[in-house]
Coordinates of C-alpha atoms and ligand atoms in Angstrom, one line a residue:
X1 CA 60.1 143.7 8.6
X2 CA 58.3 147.2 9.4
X3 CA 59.1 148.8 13.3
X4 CA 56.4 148.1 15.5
X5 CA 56.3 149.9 19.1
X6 CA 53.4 148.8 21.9
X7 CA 50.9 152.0 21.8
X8 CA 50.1 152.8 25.8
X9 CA 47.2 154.3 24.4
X10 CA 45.6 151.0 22.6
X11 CA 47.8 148.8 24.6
X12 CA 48.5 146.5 21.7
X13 CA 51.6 146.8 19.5
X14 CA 51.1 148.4 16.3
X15 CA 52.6 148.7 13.2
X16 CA 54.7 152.0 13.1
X17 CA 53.4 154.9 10.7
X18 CA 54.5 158.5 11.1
X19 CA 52.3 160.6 10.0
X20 CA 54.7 162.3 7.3
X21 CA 55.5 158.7 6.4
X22 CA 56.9 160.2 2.7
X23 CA 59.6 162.7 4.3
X24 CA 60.2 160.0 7.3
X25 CA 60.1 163.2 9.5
X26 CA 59.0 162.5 13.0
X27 CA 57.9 164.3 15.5
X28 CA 58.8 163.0 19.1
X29 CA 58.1 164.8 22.3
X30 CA 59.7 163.4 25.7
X31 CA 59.0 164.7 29.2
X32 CA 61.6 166.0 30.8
X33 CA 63.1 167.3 34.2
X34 CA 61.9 169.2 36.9
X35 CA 64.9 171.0 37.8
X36 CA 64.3 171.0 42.0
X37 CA 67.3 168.6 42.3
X38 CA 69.7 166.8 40.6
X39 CA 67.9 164.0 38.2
X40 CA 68.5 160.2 39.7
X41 CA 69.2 157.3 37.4
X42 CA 65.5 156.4 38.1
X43 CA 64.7 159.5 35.6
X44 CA 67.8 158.7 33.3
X45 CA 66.5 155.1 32.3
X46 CA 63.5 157.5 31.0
X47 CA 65.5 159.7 29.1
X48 CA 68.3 156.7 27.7
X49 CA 65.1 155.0 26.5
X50 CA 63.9 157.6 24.9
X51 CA 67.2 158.1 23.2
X52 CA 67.6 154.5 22.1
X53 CA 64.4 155.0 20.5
X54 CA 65.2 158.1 18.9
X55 CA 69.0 156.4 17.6
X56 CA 67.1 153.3 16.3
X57 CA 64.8 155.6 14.0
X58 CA 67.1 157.2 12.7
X59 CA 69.3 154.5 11.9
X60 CA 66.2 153.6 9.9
X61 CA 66.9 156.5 8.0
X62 CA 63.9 158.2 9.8
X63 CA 64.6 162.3 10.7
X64 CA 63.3 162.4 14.4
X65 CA 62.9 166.2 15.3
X66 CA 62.8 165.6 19.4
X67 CA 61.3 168.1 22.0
X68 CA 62.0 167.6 25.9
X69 CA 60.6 169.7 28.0
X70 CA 62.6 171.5 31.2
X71 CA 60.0 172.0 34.5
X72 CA 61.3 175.0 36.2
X73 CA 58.4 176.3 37.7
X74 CA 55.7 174.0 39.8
X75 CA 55.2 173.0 43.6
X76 CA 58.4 171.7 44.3
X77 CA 61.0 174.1 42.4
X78 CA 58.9 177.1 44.5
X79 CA 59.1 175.2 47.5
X80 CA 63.1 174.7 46.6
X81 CA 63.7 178.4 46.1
X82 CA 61.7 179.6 49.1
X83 CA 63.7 177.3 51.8
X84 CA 66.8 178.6 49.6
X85 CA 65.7 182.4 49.9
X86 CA 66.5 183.3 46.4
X87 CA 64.3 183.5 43.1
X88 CA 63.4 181.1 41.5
X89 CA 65.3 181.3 38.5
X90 CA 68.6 181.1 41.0
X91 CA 67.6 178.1 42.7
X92 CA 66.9 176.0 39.3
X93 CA 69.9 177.2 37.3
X94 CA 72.6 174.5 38.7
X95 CA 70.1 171.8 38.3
X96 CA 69.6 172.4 34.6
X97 CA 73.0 172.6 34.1
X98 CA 73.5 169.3 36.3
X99 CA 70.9 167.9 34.1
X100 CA 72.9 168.9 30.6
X101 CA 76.2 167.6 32.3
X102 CA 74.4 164.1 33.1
X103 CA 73.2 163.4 29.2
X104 CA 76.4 164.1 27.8
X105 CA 78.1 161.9 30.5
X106 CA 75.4 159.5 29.3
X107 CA 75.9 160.2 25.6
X108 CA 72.4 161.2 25.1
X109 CA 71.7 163.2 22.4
X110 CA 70.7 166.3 22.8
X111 CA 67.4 167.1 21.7
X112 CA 66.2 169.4 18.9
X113 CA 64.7 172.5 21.9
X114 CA 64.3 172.1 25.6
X115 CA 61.9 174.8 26.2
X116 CA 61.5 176.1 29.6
X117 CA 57.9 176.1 31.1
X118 CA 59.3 179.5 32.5
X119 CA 59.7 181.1 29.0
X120 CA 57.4 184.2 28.5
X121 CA 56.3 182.4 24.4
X122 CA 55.5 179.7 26.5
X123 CA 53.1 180.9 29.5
X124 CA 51.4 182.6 27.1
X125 CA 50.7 180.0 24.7
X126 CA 49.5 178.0 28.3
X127 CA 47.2 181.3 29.1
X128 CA 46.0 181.4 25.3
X129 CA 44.8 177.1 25.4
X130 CA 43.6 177.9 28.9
X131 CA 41.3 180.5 27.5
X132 CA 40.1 178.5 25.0
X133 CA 39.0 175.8 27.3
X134 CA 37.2 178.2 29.7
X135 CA 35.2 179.5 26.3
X136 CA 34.1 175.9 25.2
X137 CA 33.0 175.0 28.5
X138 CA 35.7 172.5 29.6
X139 CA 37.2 174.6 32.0
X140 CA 36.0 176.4 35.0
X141 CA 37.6 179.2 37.5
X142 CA 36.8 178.0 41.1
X143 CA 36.4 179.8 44.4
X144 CA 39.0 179.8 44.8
X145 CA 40.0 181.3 41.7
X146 CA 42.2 178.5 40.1
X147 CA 41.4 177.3 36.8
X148 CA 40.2 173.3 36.4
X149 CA 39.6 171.3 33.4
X150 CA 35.8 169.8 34.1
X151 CA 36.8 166.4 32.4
X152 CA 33.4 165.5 32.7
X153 CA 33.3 167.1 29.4
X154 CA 36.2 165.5 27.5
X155 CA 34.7 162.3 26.8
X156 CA 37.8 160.4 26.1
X157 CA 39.3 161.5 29.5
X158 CA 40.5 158.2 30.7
X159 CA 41.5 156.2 27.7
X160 CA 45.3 156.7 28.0
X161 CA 45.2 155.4 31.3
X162 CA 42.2 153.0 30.9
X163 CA 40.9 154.3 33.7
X164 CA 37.1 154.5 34.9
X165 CA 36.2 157.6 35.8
X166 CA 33.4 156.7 38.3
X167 CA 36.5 154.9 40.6
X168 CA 37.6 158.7 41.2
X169 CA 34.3 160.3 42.6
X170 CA 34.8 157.0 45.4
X171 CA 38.3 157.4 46.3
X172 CA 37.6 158.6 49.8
X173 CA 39.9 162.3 51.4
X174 CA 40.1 165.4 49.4
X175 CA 42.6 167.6 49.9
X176 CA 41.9 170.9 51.3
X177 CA 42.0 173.1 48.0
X178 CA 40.4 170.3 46.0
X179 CA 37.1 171.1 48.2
X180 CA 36.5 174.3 45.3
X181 CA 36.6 171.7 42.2
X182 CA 33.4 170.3 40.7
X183 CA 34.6 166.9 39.9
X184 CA 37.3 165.4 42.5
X185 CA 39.5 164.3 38.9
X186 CA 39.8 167.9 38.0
X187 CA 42.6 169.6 37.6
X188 CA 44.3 172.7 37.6
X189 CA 45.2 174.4 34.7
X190 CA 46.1 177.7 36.3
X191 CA 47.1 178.0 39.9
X192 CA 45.8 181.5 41.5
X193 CA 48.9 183.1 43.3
X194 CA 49.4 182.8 47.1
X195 CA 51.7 183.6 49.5
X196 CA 53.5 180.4 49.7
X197 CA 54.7 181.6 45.6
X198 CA 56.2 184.7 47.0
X199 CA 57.2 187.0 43.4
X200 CA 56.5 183.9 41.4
X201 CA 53.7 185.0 39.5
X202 CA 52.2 185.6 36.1
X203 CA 48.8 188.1 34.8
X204 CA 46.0 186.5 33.3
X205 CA 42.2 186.9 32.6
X206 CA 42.0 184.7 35.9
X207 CA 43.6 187.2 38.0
X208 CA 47.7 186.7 39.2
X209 CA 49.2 183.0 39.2
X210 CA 51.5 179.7 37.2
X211 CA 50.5 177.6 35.0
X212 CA 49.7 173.5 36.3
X213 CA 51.9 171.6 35.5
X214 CA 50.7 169.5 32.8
X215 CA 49.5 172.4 30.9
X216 CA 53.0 173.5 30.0
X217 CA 53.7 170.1 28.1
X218 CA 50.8 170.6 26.0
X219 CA 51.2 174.2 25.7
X220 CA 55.3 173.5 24.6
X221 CA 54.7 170.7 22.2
X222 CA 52.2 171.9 20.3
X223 CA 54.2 175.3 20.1
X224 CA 56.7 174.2 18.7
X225 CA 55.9 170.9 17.1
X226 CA 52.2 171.9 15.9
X227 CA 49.3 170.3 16.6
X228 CA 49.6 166.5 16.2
X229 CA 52.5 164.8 16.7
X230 CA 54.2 161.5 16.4
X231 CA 55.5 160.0 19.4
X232 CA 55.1 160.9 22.9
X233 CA 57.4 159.3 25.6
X234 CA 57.9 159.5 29.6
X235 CA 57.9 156.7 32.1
X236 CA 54.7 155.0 33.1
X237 CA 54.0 157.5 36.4
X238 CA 53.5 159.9 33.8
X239 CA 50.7 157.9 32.1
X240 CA 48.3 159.2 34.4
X241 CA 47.0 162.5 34.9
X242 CA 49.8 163.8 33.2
X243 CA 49.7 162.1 29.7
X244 CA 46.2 162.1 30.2
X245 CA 45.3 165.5 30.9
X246 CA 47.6 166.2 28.0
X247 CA 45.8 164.9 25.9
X248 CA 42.2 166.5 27.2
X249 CA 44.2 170.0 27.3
X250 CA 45.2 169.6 23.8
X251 CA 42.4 168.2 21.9
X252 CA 40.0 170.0 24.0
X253 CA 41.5 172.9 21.9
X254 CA 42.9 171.7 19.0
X255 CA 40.0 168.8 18.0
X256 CA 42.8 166.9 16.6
X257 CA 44.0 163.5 17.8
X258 CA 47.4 164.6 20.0
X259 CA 49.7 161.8 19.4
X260 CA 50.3 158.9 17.2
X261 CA 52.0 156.3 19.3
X262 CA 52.4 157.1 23.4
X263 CA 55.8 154.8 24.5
X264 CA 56.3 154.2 28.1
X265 CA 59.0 152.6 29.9
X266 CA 58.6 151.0 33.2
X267 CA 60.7 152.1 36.3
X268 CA 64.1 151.4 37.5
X269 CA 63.3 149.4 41.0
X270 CA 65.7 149.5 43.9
X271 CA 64.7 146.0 46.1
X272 CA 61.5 146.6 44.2
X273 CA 60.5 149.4 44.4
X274 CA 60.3 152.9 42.4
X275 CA 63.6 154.7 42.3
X276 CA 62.4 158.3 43.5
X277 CA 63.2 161.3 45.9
X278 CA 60.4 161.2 47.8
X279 CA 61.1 157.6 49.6
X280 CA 65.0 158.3 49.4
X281 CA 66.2 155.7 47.3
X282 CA 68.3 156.9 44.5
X283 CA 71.6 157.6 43.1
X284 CA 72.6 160.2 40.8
X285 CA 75.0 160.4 38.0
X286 CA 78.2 161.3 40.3
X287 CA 77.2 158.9 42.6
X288 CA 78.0 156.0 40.4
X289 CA 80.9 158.2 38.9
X290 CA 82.1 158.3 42.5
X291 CA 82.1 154.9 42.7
X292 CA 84.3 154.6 39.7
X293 CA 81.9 153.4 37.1
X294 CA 82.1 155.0 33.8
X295 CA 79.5 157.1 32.0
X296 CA 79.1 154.6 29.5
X297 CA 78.8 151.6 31.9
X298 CA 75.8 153.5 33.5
X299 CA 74.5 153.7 30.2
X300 CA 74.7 150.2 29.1
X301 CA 73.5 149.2 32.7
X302 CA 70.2 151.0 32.2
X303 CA 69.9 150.3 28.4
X304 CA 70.2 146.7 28.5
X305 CA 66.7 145.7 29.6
X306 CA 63.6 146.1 27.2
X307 CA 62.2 149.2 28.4
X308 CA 58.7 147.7 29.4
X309 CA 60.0 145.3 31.7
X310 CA 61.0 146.8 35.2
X311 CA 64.7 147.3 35.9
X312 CA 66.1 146.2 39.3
X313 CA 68.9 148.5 40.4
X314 CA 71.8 146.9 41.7
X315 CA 75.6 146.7 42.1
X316 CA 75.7 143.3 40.5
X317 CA 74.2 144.5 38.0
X318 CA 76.8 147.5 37.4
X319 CA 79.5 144.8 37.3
X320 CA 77.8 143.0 34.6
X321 CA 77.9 146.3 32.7
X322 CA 81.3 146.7 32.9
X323 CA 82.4 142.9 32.1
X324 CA 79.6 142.8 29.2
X325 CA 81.4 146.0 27.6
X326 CA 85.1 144.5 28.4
X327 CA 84.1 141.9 26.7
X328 CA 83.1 143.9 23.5
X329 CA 86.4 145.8 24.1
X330 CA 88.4 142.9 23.7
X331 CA 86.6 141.6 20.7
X332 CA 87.0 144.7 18.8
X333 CA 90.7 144.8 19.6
X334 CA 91.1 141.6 18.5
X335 CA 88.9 142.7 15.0
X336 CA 91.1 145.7 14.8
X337 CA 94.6 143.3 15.2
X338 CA 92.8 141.1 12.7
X339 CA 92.3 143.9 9.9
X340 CA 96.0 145.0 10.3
X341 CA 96.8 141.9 9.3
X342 CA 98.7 140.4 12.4
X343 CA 97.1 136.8 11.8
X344 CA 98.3 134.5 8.9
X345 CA 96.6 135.1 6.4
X346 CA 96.8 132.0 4.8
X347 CA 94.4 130.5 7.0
X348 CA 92.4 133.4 7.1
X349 CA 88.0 133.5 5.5
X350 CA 88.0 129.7 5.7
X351 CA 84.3 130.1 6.9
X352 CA 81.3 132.1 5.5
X353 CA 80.7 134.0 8.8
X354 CA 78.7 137.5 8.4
X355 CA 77.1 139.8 10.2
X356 CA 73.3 140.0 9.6
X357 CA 70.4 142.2 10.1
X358 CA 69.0 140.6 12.8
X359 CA 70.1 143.1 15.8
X360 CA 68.3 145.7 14.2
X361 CA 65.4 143.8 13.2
X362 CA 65.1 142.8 16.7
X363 CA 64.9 146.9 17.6
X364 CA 62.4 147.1 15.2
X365 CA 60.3 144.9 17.5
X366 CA 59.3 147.1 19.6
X367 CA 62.7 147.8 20.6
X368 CA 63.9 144.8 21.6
X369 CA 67.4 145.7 23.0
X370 CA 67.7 142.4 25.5
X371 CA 67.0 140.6 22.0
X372 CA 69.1 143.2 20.0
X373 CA 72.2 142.3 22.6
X374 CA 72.0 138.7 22.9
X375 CA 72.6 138.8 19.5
X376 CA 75.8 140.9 19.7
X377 CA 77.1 138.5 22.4
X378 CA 76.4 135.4 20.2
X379 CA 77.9 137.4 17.1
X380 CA 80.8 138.0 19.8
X381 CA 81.0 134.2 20.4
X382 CA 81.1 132.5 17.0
X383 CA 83.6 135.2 15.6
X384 CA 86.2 135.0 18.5
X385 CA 85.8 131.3 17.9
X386 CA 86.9 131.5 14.6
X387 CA 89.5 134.0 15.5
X388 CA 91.1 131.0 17.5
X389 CA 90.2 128.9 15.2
X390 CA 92.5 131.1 12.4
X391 CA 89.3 131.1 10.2
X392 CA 88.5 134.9 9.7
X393 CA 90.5 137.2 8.2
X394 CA 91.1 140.6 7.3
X395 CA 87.7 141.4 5.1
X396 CA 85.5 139.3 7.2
X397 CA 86.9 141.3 10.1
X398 CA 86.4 144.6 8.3
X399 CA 82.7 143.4 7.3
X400 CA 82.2 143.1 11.3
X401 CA 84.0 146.2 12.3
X402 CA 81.6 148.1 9.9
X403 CA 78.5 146.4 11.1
X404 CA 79.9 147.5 15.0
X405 CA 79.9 150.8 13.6
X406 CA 76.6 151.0 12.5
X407 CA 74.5 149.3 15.3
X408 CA 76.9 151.4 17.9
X409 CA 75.0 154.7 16.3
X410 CA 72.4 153.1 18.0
X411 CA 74.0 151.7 21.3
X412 CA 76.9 154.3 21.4
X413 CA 79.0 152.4 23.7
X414 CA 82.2 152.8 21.6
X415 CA 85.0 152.8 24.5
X416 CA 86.2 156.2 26.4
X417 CA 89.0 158.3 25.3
X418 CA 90.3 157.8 28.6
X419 CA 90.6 154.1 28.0
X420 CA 92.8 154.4 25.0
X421 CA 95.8 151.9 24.7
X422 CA 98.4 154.1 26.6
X423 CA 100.8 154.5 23.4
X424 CA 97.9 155.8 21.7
X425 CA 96.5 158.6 25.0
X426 CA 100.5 159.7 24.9
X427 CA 99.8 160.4 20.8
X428 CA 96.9 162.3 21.4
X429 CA 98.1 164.5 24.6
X430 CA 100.8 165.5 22.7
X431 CA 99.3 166.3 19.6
X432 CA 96.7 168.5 21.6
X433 CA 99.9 170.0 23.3
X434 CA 100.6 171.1 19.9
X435 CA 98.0 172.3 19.1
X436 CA 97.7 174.6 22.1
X437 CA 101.0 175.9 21.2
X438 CA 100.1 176.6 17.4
X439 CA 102.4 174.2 16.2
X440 CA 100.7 173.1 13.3
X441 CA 103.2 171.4 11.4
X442 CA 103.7 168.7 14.7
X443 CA 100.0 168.6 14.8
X444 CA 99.7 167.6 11.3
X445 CA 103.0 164.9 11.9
X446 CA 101.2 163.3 15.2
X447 CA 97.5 162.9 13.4
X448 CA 100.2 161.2 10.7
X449 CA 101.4 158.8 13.7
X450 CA 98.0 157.8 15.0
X451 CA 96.3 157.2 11.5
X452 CA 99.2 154.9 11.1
X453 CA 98.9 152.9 14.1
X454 CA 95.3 153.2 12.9
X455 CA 93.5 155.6 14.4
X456 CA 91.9 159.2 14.2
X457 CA 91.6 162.2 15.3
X458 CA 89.5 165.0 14.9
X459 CA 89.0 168.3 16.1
X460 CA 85.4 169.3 17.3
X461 CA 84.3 172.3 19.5
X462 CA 84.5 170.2 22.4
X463 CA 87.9 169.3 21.5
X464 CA 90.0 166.8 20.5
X465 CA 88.1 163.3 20.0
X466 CA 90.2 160.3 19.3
X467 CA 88.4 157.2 17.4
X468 CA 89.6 153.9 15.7
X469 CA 89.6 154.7 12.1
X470 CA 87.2 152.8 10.2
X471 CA 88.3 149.7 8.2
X472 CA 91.5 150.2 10.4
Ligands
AMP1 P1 60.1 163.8 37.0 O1 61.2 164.7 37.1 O2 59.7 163.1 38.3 O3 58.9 164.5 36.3 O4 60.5 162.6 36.1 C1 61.1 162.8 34.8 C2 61.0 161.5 34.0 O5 61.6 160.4 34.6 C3 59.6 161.1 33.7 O6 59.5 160.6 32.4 C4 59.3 160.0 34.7 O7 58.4 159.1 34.3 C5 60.7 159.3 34.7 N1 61.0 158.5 36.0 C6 61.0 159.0 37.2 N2 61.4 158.0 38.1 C7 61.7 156.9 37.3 C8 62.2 155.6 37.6 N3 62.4 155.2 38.9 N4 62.4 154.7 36.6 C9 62.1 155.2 35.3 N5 61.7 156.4 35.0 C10 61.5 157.3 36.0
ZN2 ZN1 55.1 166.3 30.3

C-alpha cells in the first residue's frame, strides 16, 4: 500500500509523492518555538507528531532532512526581555535550552538545523524576500513605515485556510496600527522600530526595525531547504495567517509552488479547550515530571491519538499511559524469558502465530497510530495467550522481539534505563564505575556479564546506554 497523508491545503488525503521520489529525500519543515517561556505539552503534541511522522518515513526507508525553526525575536520575547531588563538574547537563552532538554526527555529527534530567526544569514535573507515583494508590487511601506504584504495581489491568498477574503474587510475593530494598512488582512512583513523594542533593531531599505513573524519561516526554510519543499507541519492555529502568509511570502518571490503536502495536527484540549499561555491552562514538561510520570509516558500519552482528532488532556489519561506501556513491559519480558529458553521447549511453536505488517501499513494511512496501537495490544493479546498456553517458543518469540524492534524506531517507547531489572542497573553502575576509574579490563569483564544475562551496553557521548540485546 503507498503512504497517504490528508493535504490541509486540498483537504482530501492524497497519495504521498516527494518530489525527489528516486533518492526518497524529503524535505520537511516544522514550526517551532517561540522561546518567551517554557513550551507546554499543548506545543509538544505538535512537535511528537511531527516526529512520529518523521520516524514512520524513515522507517519506509525515506531520508527526511527536517528543519524547525526557533522564534527568538517577535512581540512577546521583546515584551519578555523588557519586563526582565536584559537583552534580548539573555532573556531567550534558558528557554531554548529548556526547549532542547524537553525533546530529548521526549525522545524527539533532533532535527537536521534549528535556525534562529535572530541569525544575521537569516534577517537578511527576510530583508532580501521583503525587497522583492515591495519591487513586484505585493508589498507596501505604510505610514507608518512598516512593511505589509497587499494580499489583494496574491491571488491564491486564502486557499490554505479556505478562507474568503471578502469575510475580513467585514470583521468589525481595527487595531490602532492596522489603521496605516490598505487591506485590513495585511500583514507585516517588517515591523519599523519603536520605543517599546528598546536596542532590538535591525537596518534596512525601510528604515530601522524586525522582521514579522511569519516572514522568518519562509525566509529560513527556503534558505536552507531551497525553494519548494516537501512537507510542512505545525498545529492547526498555525494554518492561518501563518501557513498562509507563508505561502504568499514565498511564492510571491519564488513563483514556485511552496510545499507539497501541509500536515496539521489538532490541539491538545484541557476540559475542551486549547491548551495555551494566554488562558492559563497548561503544564510543562517538569510539571508532569514532578508528578512522577516518566518522559516516555508523556510521550505515549500524547502520541496515542491520530493527530487530527483533538486530544483531551487529562490525568486519567496519564494513567492509561503508564498501564498501556506496563503492559508492553511485561510482554516483552516475558518474550525475552521465552528466547532464553526458560519455557519447555517441547511444547513450544505449536501454532503459526507471526507478526505482520499491518501496524505499519496502518501508519501509512495517514498515520494512523490509534489503528497502528490497537494492533500492538491485539498482537500483545494472542501471543501472551499462547505463552500460557505453552504454544510459542523461542523463534516465534525472536520473530516478535525483532518486529518490536523495528516498529519501536517508530514509537520509541523501549523502557528507561532507570527501570532496569535491579541486578541488571547494579551491572551497569558498576561497569560505568569502571570506567570512570580507567579500569578497562573490569569494564570489558562487566559488558561480559550483562551480554550474558542478555543485555548490552554501549558507550555513546552521552554516556553509557544499557539495551536488551537483540535476539536475546
Ligand atoms: P507557538 O510557540 O505558539 O508558536 O506554538 C508552537 C507549535 O505548537 C505550533 O505548531 C502550534 O500550532 C503548536 N501548538 C500550540 N498549542 C497547541 C496545543 N494546545 N495543541 C497542539 N499544538 C499546539
Ligand atoms: Zn512557522
Amino acid at each position: 500500500m503507498s503512504i497517504r497523508f490528508f493535504n490541509t491545503y486540498s483537504r482530501a488525503l492524497e497519495e504521498f509523492q516527494p518530489r525527489a521520489s528516486a533518492s526518497r529525500k524529503i524535505d520537511m519543515y516544522t514550526c517551532g518555538p517561540t522561546v518567551y517561556s517554557r513550551a507546554h505539552i499543548g506545543n509538544f503534541r505538535a512537535y511528537v507528531f511531527e516526529d512520529l511522522l518523521q520516524r514512520h518515513l524513515e522507517l519506509r526507508d525515506y531520508k527526511v532532512c527536517r528543519v524547525m525553526n526557533v522564534t527568538d525575536v517577535d512581540d512577546k520575547t521583546i515584551r519578555g526581555a523588557r519586563a526582565a531588563k536584559i537583552p534580548l538574547a539573555e532573556f531567550t537563552a534558558p528557554f531554548k535550552q529548556a526547549f532542547f532538554e524537553d525533546i530529548e526527555t521526549l525522545r524527539i529527534k533532533r532535527a537536521n538545523e534549528f535556525p534562529a530567526a535572530t541569525d544575521r544569514r537569516y534577517v537578511d535573507k527576510m530583508i532580501a524576500m521583503i525587497g522583492t515583494l515591495v519591487s513586484r508590487g505585493l508589498a507596501y511601506q505604510a505610514d507608518d513605515k512598516s512593511v505589509y504584504y497587499r494580499i489583494n495581489k496574491f491571488p491564491g491568498y486564502g486557499k490554505l485556510a479556505h478562507f474568503d477574503l471578502t469575510q475580513l474587510q467585514s470583521t468589525g475593530r481595527v487595531k490602532n496600527d492596522e489603521y496605516d494598512k490598505e487591506h485590513v488582512g495585511d500583514f507585516a512583513l517588517w515591523k519599523a522600530w519603536d520605543e517599546e523594542d528598546g536596542d532590538v533593531k535591525w537596518d534596512s531599505p525601510w528604515g530601522p526595525g524586525r522582521p514579522g513573524w511569519h516572514i522568518e519561516c519562509s525566509a529560513m526554510a527556503t534558505a536552507i531547504l531551497g525553494d519548494q519543499i516537501d512537507i510542512h507541519c505545525g498545529g492547526v492555529d498555525n494554518i492561518f495567517p501563518h501557513h498562509e502568509a507563508e505561502i504568499a511570502q514565498t511564492e510571491g518571490v519564488t513563483g514556485k509552488q511552496f510545499v507539497r503536502y501541509w500536515l496539521h495536527c489538532a490541539h491538545l484540549l484541557v476540559d475542551g479547550q486549547k491548551m495555551s499561555k494566554s488562558l492559563g491552562n497548561f503544564y510543562t514538561l517538569p510539571d508532569l515530571l514532578e508528578r512522577g510520570y516518566t518522559g516516555r509516558e508523556i510521550r505515549y500519552s500524547l502520541m496515542r491519538v491520530h493527530y487530527r482528532a483533538p486530544l483531551n488532556f487529562t490525568w486519567e489519561g496519564m494513567e492509561e499511559a503508564r498501564q498501556a506501556l506496563a503492559r508492553i513491559d511485561d510482554w516483552l519480558e516475558r518474550l525475552h524469558e521465552t528466547v532464553a529458553g526458560k519455557i519447555d521447549p517441547s511444547k513450544a511453536d505449536k501454532i503459526d502465530l507471526q507478526p505482520g505488517a499491518r501496524f505499519e501499513e496502518a501508519l501509512d494511512d495517514d498515520l494512523n497510530i490509534s489503528a497502528a496501537l490497537g494492533l500492538l495490544f491485539e498482537s500483545i493479546r494472542e501471543t501472551n495467550r499462547a505463552l500460557d498456553r505453552n504454544e510459542l517458543g523461542a523463534a516465534a518469540a525472536n520473530a516478535w522481539l525483532q518486529w518490536w524492534e523495528r516498529i519501536d524506531s517508530v514509537l520509541v517507547i523501549q523502557p528507561e534505563v532507570a527501570s532496569l531489572p535491579a541486578a541488571i542497573a547494579a551491572l551497569a553502575e558498576a561497569r560505568m564505575q569502571a570506567r570512570l576509574a580507567k579500569d578497562w579490563r573490569k569494564s570489558d569483564e562487566l559488558r561480559d556479564e550483562l551480554s550474558a544475562r542478555g543485555w548490552e551496553a554501549r558507550d555513546t557521548k552521552d554516556g553509557q546506554k544499557v539495551t536488551r540485546r537483540a535476539g536475546a
